[in-house]
Tab-separated table of C-alpha atoms in Angstrom:
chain	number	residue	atom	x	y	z
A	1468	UNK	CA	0.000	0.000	0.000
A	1469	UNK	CA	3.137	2.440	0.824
A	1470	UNK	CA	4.679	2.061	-2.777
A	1471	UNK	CA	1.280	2.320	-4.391
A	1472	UNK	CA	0.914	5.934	-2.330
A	1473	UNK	CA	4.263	6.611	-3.285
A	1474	UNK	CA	3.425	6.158	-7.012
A	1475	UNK	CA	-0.007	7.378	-7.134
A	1476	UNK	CA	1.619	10.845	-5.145
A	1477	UNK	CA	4.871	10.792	-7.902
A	1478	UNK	CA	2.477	10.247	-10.604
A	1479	UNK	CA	3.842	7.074	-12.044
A	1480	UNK	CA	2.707	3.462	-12.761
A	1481	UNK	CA	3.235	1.286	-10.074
A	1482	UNK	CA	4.828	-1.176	-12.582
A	1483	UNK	CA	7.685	2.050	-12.927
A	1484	UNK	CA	8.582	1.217	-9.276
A	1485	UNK	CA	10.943	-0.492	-8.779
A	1486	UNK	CA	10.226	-1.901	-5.111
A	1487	UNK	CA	6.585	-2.814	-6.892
A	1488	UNK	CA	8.378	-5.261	-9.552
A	1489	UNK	CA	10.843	-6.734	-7.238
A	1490	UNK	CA	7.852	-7.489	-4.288
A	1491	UNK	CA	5.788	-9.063	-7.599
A	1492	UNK	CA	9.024	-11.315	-8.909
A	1493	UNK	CA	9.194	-12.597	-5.676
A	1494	UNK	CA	5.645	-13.210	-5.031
A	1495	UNK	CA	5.560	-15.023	-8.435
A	1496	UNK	CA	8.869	-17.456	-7.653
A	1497	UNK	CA	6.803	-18.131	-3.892
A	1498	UNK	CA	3.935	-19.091	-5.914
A	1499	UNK	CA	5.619	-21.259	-8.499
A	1500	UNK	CA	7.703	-23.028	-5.958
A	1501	UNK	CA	4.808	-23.577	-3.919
A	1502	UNK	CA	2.904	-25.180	-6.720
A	1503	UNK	CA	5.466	-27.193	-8.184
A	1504	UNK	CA	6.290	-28.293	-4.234
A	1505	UNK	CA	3.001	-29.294	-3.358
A	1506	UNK	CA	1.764	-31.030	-7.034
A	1507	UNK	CA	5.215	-33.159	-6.715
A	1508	UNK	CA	4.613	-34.190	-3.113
A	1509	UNK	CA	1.315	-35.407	-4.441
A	1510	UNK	CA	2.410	-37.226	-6.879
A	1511	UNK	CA	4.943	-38.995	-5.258
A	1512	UNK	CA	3.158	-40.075	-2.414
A	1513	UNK	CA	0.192	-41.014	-4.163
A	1514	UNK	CA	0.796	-41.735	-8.097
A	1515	UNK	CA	-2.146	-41.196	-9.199
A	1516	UNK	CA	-3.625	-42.003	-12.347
A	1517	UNK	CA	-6.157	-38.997	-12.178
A	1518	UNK	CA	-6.289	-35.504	-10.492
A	1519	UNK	CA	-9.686	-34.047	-10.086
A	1520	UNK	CA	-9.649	-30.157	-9.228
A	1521	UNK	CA	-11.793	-27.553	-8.201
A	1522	UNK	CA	-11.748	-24.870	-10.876
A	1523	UNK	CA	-9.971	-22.529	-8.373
A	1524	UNK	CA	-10.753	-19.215	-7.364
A	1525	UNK	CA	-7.549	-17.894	-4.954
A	1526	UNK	CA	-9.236	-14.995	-3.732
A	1527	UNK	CA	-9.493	-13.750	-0.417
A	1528	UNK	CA	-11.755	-11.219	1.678
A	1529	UNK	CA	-8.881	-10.324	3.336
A	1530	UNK	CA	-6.470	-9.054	0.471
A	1531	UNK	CA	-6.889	-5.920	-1.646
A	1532	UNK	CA	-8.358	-5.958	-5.264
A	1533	UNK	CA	-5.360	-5.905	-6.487
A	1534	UNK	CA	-3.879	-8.397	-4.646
A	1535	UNK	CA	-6.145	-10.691	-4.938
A	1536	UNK	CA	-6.207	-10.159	-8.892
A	1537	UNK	CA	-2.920	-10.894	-8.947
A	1538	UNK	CA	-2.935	-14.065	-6.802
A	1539	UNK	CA	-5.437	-15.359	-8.843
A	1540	UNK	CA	-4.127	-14.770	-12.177
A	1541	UNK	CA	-0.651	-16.149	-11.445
A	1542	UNK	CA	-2.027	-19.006	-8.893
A	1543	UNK	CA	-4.246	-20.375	-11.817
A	1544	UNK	CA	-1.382	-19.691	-14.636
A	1545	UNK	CA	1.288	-22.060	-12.421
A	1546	UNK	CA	-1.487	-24.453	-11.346
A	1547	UNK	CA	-2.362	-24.975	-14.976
A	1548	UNK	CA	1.250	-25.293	-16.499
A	1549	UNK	CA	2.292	-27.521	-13.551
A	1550	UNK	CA	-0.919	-29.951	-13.809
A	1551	UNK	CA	-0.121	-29.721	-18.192
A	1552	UNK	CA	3.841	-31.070	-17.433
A	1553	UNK	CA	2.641	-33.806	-15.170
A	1554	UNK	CA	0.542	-35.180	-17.961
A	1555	UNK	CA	2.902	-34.738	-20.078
A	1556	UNK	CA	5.661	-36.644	-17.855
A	1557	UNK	CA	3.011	-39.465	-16.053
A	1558	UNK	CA	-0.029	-39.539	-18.105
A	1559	UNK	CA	-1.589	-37.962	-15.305
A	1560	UNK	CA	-5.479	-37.028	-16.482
A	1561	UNK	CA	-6.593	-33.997	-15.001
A	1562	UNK	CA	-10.207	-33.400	-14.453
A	1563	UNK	CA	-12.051	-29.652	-13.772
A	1564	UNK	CA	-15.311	-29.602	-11.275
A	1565	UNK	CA	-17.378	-26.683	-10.447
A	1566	UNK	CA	-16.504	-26.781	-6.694
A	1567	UNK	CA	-20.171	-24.436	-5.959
A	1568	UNK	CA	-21.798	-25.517	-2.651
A	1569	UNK	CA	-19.436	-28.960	-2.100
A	1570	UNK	CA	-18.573	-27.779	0.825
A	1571	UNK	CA	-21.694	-27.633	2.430
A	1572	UNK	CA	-23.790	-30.505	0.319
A	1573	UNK	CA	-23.875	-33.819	2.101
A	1574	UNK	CA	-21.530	-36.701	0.446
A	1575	UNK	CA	-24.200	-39.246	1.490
A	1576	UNK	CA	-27.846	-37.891	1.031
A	1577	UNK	CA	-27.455	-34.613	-0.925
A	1578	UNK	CA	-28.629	-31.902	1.021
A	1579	UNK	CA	-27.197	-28.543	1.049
A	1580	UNK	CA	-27.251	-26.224	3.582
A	1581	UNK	CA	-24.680	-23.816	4.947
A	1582	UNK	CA	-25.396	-25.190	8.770
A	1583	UNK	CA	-24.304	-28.489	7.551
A	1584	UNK	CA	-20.531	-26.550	7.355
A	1585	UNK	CA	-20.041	-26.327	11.363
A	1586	UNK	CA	-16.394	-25.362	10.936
A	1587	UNK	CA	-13.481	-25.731	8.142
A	1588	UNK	CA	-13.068	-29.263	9.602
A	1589	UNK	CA	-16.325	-30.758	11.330
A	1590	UNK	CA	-19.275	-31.439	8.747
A	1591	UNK	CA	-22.403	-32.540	10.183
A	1592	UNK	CA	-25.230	-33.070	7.638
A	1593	UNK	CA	-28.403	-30.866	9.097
A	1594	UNK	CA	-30.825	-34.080	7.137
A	1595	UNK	CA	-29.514	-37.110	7.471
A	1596	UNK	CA	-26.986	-36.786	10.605
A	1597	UNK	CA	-23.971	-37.658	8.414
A	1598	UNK	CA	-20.859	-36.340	10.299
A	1599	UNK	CA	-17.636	-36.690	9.011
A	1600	UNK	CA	-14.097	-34.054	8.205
A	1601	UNK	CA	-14.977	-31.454	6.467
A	1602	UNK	CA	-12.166	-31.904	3.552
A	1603	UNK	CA	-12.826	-35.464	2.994
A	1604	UNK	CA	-17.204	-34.631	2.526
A	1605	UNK	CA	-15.999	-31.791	0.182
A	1606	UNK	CA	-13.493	-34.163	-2.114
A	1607	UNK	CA	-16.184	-36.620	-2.241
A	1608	UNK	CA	-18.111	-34.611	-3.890
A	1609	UNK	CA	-15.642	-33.014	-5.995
A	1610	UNK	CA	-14.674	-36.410	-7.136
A	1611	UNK	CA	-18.585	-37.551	-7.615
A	1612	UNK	CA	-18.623	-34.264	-9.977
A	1613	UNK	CA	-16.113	-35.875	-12.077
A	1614	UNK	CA	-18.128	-38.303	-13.113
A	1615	UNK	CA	-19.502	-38.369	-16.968
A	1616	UNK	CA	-23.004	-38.103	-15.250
A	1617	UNK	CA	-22.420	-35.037	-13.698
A	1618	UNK	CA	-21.116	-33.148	-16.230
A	1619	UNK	CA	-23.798	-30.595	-16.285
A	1620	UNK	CA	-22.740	-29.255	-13.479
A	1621	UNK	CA	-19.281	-28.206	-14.449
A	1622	UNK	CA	-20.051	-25.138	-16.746
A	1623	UNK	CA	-23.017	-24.590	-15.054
A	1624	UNK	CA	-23.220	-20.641	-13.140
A	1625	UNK	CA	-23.126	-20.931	-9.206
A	1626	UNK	CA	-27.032	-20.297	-8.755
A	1627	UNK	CA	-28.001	-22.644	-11.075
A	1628	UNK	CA	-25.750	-25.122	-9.410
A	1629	UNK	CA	-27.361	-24.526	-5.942
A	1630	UNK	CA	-31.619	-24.760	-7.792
A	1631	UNK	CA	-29.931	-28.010	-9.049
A	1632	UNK	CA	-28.691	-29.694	-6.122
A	1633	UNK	CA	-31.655	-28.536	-3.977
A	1634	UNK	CA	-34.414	-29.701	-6.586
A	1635	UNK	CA	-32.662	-33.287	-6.646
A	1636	UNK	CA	-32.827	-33.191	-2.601
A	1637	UNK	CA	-36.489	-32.360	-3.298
A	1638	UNK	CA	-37.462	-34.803	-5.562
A	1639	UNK	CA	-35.776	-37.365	-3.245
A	1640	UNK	CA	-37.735	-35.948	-0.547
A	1641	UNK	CA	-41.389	-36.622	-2.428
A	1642	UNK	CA	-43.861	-39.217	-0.992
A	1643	UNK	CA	-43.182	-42.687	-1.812
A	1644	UNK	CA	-39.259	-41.704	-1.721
A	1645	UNK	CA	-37.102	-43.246	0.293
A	1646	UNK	CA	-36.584	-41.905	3.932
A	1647	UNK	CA	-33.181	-40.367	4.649
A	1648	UNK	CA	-31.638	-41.819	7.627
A	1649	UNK	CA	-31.036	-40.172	10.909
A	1650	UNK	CA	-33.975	-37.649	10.546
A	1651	UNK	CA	-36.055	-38.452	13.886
A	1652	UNK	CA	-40.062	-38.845	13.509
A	1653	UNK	CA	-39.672	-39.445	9.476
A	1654	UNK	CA	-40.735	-37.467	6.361
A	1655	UNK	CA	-42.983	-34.872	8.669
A	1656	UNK	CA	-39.998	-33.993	10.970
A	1657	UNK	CA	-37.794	-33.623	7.815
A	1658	UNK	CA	-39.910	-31.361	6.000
A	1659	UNK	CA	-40.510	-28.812	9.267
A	1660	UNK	CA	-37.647	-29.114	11.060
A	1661	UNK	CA	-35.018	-29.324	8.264
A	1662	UNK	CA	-35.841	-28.322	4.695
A	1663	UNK	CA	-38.152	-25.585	6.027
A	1664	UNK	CA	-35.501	-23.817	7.707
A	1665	UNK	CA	-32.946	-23.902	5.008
A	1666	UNK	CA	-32.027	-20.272	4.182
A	1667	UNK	CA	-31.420	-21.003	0.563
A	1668	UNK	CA	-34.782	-21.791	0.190
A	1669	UNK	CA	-35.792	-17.639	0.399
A	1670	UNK	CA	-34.413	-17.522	-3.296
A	1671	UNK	CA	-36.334	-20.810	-4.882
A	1672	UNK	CA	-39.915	-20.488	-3.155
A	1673	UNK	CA	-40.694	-22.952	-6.211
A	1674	UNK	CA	-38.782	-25.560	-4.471
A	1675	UNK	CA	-41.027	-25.789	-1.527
A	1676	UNK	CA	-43.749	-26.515	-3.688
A	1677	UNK	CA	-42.293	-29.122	-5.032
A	1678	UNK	CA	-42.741	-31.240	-1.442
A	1679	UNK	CA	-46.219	-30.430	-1.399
């Protein structure tokens, strides 16, 4: 922020200053070494036959614009280079998801909801009573999204994503379906104590139809 100050007051570019180009050469070697570091590790622990990856946004709330702009543009640049050479090398396939809502969609009955999230490692499912680590639910469903079957979803926008996963919870949910497990007092309690109170359900009123 100083050197941007310092250029904005001088009237130059920030990519004139010199302090500006060093910081960025040496935030794009961290970032390189980092990925080539990490994508190796992995490799060589695991050899495995195919990667499947979110389709990555490095952002953060807690960076400037610009930062975060350029984290993202070089993080995804070195990401995509390194996964291309380890094809190239191992025969390595490498597989994009959409990663919307994976995080907070149940690996063993479906439902989404952000309460299901109780922390960035504890995952209890609000439907179901699924509980399990939060990074393992998420890469199950990453690698479930990988699947030819679910290929819709990997070009498809983020609120689309979200109608999608919640209408296939619904339809799941219909009379004559079968019950999810671990919802006490059956279809009844599900409906009023757990899909009622979803919050994403304010933006799809349609979707509550659908149980009727």
């Amino acid at each position: 922020q100083t050197i941007a100050k310092r250029a904005q007051r001088e009237g130059r570019k920030l990519s004139q200053v010199p302090e500006y180009r060093e910081a960025m050469g040496r935030l794009r070697g961290f970032l390189k070494n980092e990925v080539n570091r990490l994508l190796n590790r992995l490799v060589a622990l695991h050899a495995p036959a195919v990667l499947v990856v979110e389709r990555l946004d490095l952002r953060s709330p807690e960076l400037s614009r610009r930062m975060n702009r350029l984290l993202s543009n070089f993080g995804r640049r070195y990401l995509k280079e390194k996964l291309a050479r380890l094809g190239e090398l191992y025969g390595i396939k490498v597989v994009e998801v959409n990663p919307a809502y994976s995080s907070q969609a149940c690996s063993r009955c479906g439902y989404v909801d952000p309460r299901n999230r109780r922390d960035t490692q504890t995952f209890v499912c609000q439907a179901c009573g699924h509980r399990g680590n939060a990074q393992v639910n998420a890469a199950r469903n990453l690698l479930r999204r990988s699947s030819p079957e679910e290929s819709v979803i990997t070009f498809t926008p983020k609120r689309e994503t979200l109608r999608l996963l919640l209408r296939r919870y619904a339809e799941r949910s219909r009379p004559g379906s079968r019950l999810r497990p671990g919802i006490p007092g059956g279809r009844s309690a599900a409906l009023e104590q757990v899909w009622g109170k979803n919050p994403y359900l304010k933006g799809f009123p349609d979707l509550l139809r659908t149980l009727g």
